[in-house]
Every structure is written in C-alpha cells, then in structure tokens.
Coordinates of N, CA and C in Angstrom, one line a residue:
X936 N 0.8 -1.2 0.0 CA 0.0 0.0 0.0 C 0.9 1.2 0.0
X937 N 0.5 2.2 -0.8 CA 1.3 3.4 -1.0 C 1.6 4.1 0.4
X938 N 0.6 4.3 1.2 CA 0.8 5.0 2.4 C 1.8 4.3 3.3
X939 N 1.8 3.0 3.4 CA 2.7 2.3 4.2 C 4.1 2.4 3.7
X940 N 4.3 2.5 2.4 CA 5.6 2.6 1.8 C 6.2 4.1 2.0
X941 N 5.3 5.0 1.9 CA 5.7 6.4 2.1 C 6.1 6.6 3.6
X942 N 5.3 6.0 4.5 CA 5.7 6.0 5.9 C 7.0 5.4 6.3
X943 N 7.3 4.2 5.6 CA 8.6 3.6 5.8 C 9.7 4.5 5.4
X944 N 9.5 5.2 4.2 CA 10.5 6.2 3.8 C 10.6 7.3 4.8
X945 N 9.5 7.8 5.3 CA 9.5 8.9 6.3 C 10.2 8.5 7.5
X946 N 10.0 7.2 7.9 CA 10.8 6.7 9.1 C 12.3 6.8 8.9
X947 N 12.7 6.4 7.7 CA 14.2 6.4 7.5 C 14.7 7.9 7.4
X948 N 13.9 8.8 6.8 CA 14.3 10.2 6.8 C 14.3 10.8 8.1
X949 N 13.3 10.5 8.9 CA 13.2 11.0 10.3 C 14.4 10.5 11.2
X950 N 14.9 9.3 10.8 CA 16.0 8.7 11.5 C 17.4 9.3 11.1
X951 N 17.4 10.2 10.1 CA 18.6 10.8 9.7 C 19.4 10.0 8.7
X952 N 18.8 9.0 8.1 CA 19.4 8.1 7.1 C 19.6 8.9 5.8
X953 N 20.8 9.0 5.3 CA 21.0 9.8 4.0 C 20.1 9.2 2.9
X954 N 19.6 10.0 2.0 CA 18.7 9.6 0.9 C 19.2 8.5 0.1
X955 N 20.5 8.5 -0.3 CA 21.0 7.4 -1.1 C 20.9 6.0 -0.4
X956 N 21.3 6.1 0.9 CA 21.3 4.8 1.7 C 19.8 4.4 1.9
X957 N 19.0 5.4 2.2 CA 17.6 5.1 2.5 C 16.9 4.5 1.2
X958 N 17.3 5.0 0.0 CA 16.7 4.4 -1.2 C 17.1 3.0 -1.4
X959 N 18.4 2.6 -1.1 CA 18.8 1.2 -1.2 C 18.2 0.4 -0.2
X960 N 18.0 0.8 1.0 CA 17.4 0.0 2.0 C 15.9 -0.2 1.7
X961 N 15.2 0.9 1.3 CA 13.8 0.7 0.9 C 13.6 -0.2 -0.2
X962 N 14.5 -0.1 -1.2 CA 14.4 -1.0 -2.4 C 14.5 -2.4 -2.0
X963 N 15.4 -2.7 -1.1 CA 15.6 -4.1 -0.6 C 14.4 -4.5 0.3
X964 N 14.0 -3.7 1.2 CA 12.9 -4.0 2.1 C 11.6 -4.2 1.4
X965 N 11.3 -3.3 0.4 CA 10.0 -3.3 -0.3 C 10.0 -4.1 -1.6
X966 N 11.2 -4.6 -1.9 CA 11.3 -5.4 -3.2 C 10.8 -4.6 -4.4
X967 N 11.4 -3.3 -4.5 CA 11.1 -2.5 -5.6 C 12.4 -1.9 -6.1
X968 N 12.4 -1.2 -7.2 CA 13.6 -0.6 -7.8 C 14.1 0.5 -7.0
X969 N 15.4 0.8 -7.0 CA 15.9 2.0 -6.3 C 15.2 3.3 -6.8
X970 N 14.9 3.3 -8.1 CA 14.2 4.5 -8.6 C 12.9 4.7 -7.9
X971 N 12.1 3.6 -7.8 CA 10.8 3.7 -7.1 C 11.0 4.1 -5.7
X972 N 12.0 3.5 -5.0 CA 12.2 3.8 -3.6 C 12.5 5.3 -3.5
X973 N 13.3 5.8 -4.4 CA 13.6 7.3 -4.4 C 12.3 8.1 -4.5
X974 N 11.3 7.6 -5.3 CA 10.1 8.3 -5.4 C 9.3 8.3 -4.1
X975 N 9.4 7.2 -3.4 CA 8.7 7.2 -2.0 C 9.4 8.1 -1.1
X976 N 10.7 8.2 -1.2 CA 11.5 9.2 -0.3 C 11.1 10.6 -0.7
X977 N 11.0 10.9 -1.9 CA 10.6 12.3 -2.3 C 9.2 12.6 -1.8
X978 N 8.3 11.7 -1.9 CA 6.9 11.9 -1.4 C 7.0 12.1 0.1
X979 N 7.7 11.3 0.8 CA 7.9 11.3 2.3 C 8.5 12.7 2.7
X980 N 9.5 13.1 1.9 CA 10.1 14.4 2.2 C 9.1 15.5 2.1
X981 N 8.2 15.4 1.1 CA 7.2 16.5 0.8 C 6.1 16.4 1.9
X982 N 5.6 15.2 2.2 CA 4.4 15.1 3.0 C 4.6 14.6 4.4
X983 N 5.8 14.0 4.7 CA 5.9 13.4 6.0 C 5.1 12.1 6.1
X984 N 4.8 11.7 7.3 CA 3.9 10.5 7.5 C 2.5 10.8 7.0
X985 N 1.9 9.9 6.3 CA 0.6 10.0 5.8 C -0.3 9.0 6.4
X986 N -1.6 9.3 6.6 CA -2.5 8.4 7.2 C -2.7 7.1 6.3
X987 N -2.8 6.0 7.0 CA -3.0 4.7 6.2 C -4.5 4.4 6.2
X988 N -5.1 4.4 5.0 CA -6.5 4.2 4.9 C -6.9 2.8 5.4
X989 N -8.2 2.7 5.9 CA -8.7 1.4 6.3 C -8.8 0.5 5.0
X990 N -8.6 -0.8 5.2 CA -8.8 -1.7 4.1 C -10.2 -1.6 3.5
X991 N -10.3 -1.8 2.2 CA -11.6 -1.7 1.6 C -12.1 -3.1 1.2
X992 N -13.4 -3.2 1.0 CA -14.0 -4.5 0.5 C -15.1 -4.1 -0.5
X993 N -15.6 -5.1 -1.1 CA -16.6 -5.0 -2.1 C -17.9 -5.7 -1.6
X994 N -19.0 -5.0 -1.8 CA -20.3 -5.7 -1.6 C -21.3 -5.1 -2.5
X995 N -22.3 -5.8 -2.8 CA -23.3 -5.4 -3.8 C -24.6 -5.0 -3.2
X996 N -25.1 -3.9 -3.6 CA -26.5 -3.5 -3.2 C -27.3 -3.2 -4.4
X997 N -28.6 -3.3 -4.3 CA -29.5 -3.0 -5.4 C -30.2 -1.7 -5.0
X998 N -30.0 -0.7 -6.0 CA -30.6 0.6 -5.8 C -31.4 1.0 -7.0
X999 N -32.4 1.9 -6.8 CA -33.2 2.3 -8.0 C -32.2 3.0 -9.0
X1000 N -32.5 2.7 -10.3 CA -31.6 3.2 -11.3 C -31.5 4.7 -11.3
X1001 N -32.6 5.4 -11.1 CA -32.4 6.9 -11.1 C -31.5 7.4 -10.0
X1002 N -31.5 6.7 -8.8 CA -30.6 7.1 -7.7 C -29.2 6.8 -8.1
X1003 N -28.9 5.7 -8.7 CA -27.6 5.3 -9.2 C -27.1 6.4 -10.1
X1004 N -27.9 6.9 -11.0 CA -27.6 7.9 -12.0 C -27.2 9.2 -11.2
X1005 N -28.0 9.6 -10.2 CA -27.7 10.8 -9.5 C -26.4 10.7 -8.7
X1006 N -26.2 9.6 -8.1 CA -25.0 9.4 -7.4 C -23.7 9.4 -8.3
X1007 N -23.8 8.8 -9.4 CA -22.7 8.9 -10.4 C -22.5 10.3 -10.9
X1008 N -23.6 11.0 -11.2 CA -23.4 12.4 -11.6 C -22.8 13.2 -10.5
X1009 N -23.2 13.0 -9.3 CA -22.6 13.8 -8.2 C -21.1 13.5 -8.1
X1010 N -20.8 12.2 -8.2 CA -19.4 11.8 -8.1 C -18.5 12.5 -9.2
X1011 N -19.0 12.5 -10.4 CA -18.3 13.1 -11.5 C -18.2 14.6 -11.3
X1012 N -19.3 15.2 -10.9 CA -19.3 16.7 -10.7 C -18.3 17.1 -9.6
X1013 N -18.2 16.3 -8.6 CA -17.3 16.6 -7.4 C -15.9 16.1 -7.6
X1014 N -15.6 15.4 -8.7 CA -14.3 14.9 -9.0 C -13.8 13.8 -8.1
X1015 N -14.8 13.1 -7.5 CA -14.5 12.0 -6.6 C -14.9 10.7 -7.2
X1016 N -14.5 9.6 -6.6 CA -14.9 8.3 -7.1 C -16.3 8.0 -6.5
X1017 N -17.0 7.1 -7.2 CA -18.3 6.7 -6.7 C -18.1 6.1 -5.3
X1018 N -17.1 5.3 -5.1 CA -16.9 4.7 -3.8 C -16.7 5.8 -2.7
X1019 N -16.0 6.8 -3.0 CA -15.8 7.9 -2.0 C -17.1 8.6 -1.6
X1020 N -17.9 8.8 -2.6 CA -19.2 9.5 -2.4 C -20.1 8.6 -1.6
X1021 N -20.2 7.4 -1.9 CA -21.1 6.4 -1.2 C -20.5 6.2 0.2
X1022 N -19.2 6.1 0.4 CA -18.6 5.9 1.7 C -19.0 7.1 2.6
X1023 N -18.8 8.3 2.1 CA -19.1 9.5 2.9 C -20.6 9.6 3.2
X1024 N -21.4 9.2 2.3 CA -22.9 9.3 2.6 C -23.2 8.3 3.7
X1025 N -22.7 7.1 3.6 CA -23.0 6.1 4.6 C -22.4 6.5 6.0
X1026 N -21.2 7.0 6.0 CA -20.6 7.5 7.3 C -21.5 8.6 7.9
X1027 N -22.0 9.5 7.1 CA -22.8 10.6 7.6 C -24.2 10.0 8.1
X1028 N -24.7 9.1 7.4 CA -26.0 8.5 7.7 C -25.9 7.8 9.1
X1029 N -24.8 7.0 9.2 CA -24.6 6.2 10.4 C -24.3 7.1 11.6
X1030 N -23.6 8.2 11.4 CA -23.3 9.1 12.5 C -24.6 9.8 13.0
X1031 N -25.4 10.2 12.0 CA -26.7 10.8 12.4 C -27.6 9.8 13.1
X1032 N -27.6 8.5 12.7 CA -28.4 7.5 13.3 C -28.0 7.3 14.7
X1033 N -26.6 7.3 15.0 CA -26.1 7.1 16.4 C -26.6 8.3 17.3
X1034 N -26.6 9.5 16.7 CA -27.0 10.7 17.5 C -28.5 10.6 17.8
X1035 N -29.3 10.2 16.8 CA -30.7 10.2 17.0 C -31.2 9.0 17.8
X1036 N -30.5 7.9 17.8 CA -30.9 6.7 18.5 C -29.7 6.1 19.2
X1037 N -29.2 6.7 20.3 CA -28.1 6.2 21.0 C -28.5 4.9 21.7
X1038 N -27.5 4.0 21.9 CA -27.8 2.7 22.6 C -28.0 3.0 24.1
X1039 N -28.8 2.3 24.7 CA -29.1 2.5 26.1 C -28.3 1.6 26.9

C-alpha cells in the first residue's frame, strides 16, 4: 500500500538516514527498484507521514436506477470516485443514526 511505503520512507528520513542509503534500504525491504524507492522518499520528504486508509472491501447493493444515476453524476461533478461519495454518505448516515438513536 502506498501510504505504508511512504511512511517507511519517512521513518528512514526521520532517523537521519541519507537519501541514497535510504533508497537502497527501501528498495531491498519493499522489493522495488531503487528509482521507485527514491520516489517514495521524495513523497515522504514532501508530505511526511501520511494516514494509512482502512482496508476496503466490495459488496453489492441494489438501488433504484435513477438514484444510481444521481450518485454517479454527483461523483463526476465533485471529481471524486463513486466509492468515495457512497462511503461519505454512509458514514454521515450512520453518525446521524447514532446521534438520534443512542444505545441505552
């Protein structure tokens, strides 16, 4: 996962490891080319540690076709993926449900 690789690079940089040494170590550790390892180091230098997203899964739901069209149009218009739009909507729905119906 990209975030984990960038964080490994950030750890090396935070530890004061010179970039050339860090690139060789990352390449060996991550089984990638030194060039790719250098890219991870560049990103880590720019961003520092980055959040590691939760693992994702796939599940199928049946929705009315017009709703699917509206969700797809919204995703396109907002420049986000369909998954990102649906995940945000579900997170907001579940947060509202917890506030309205807290467990006793």
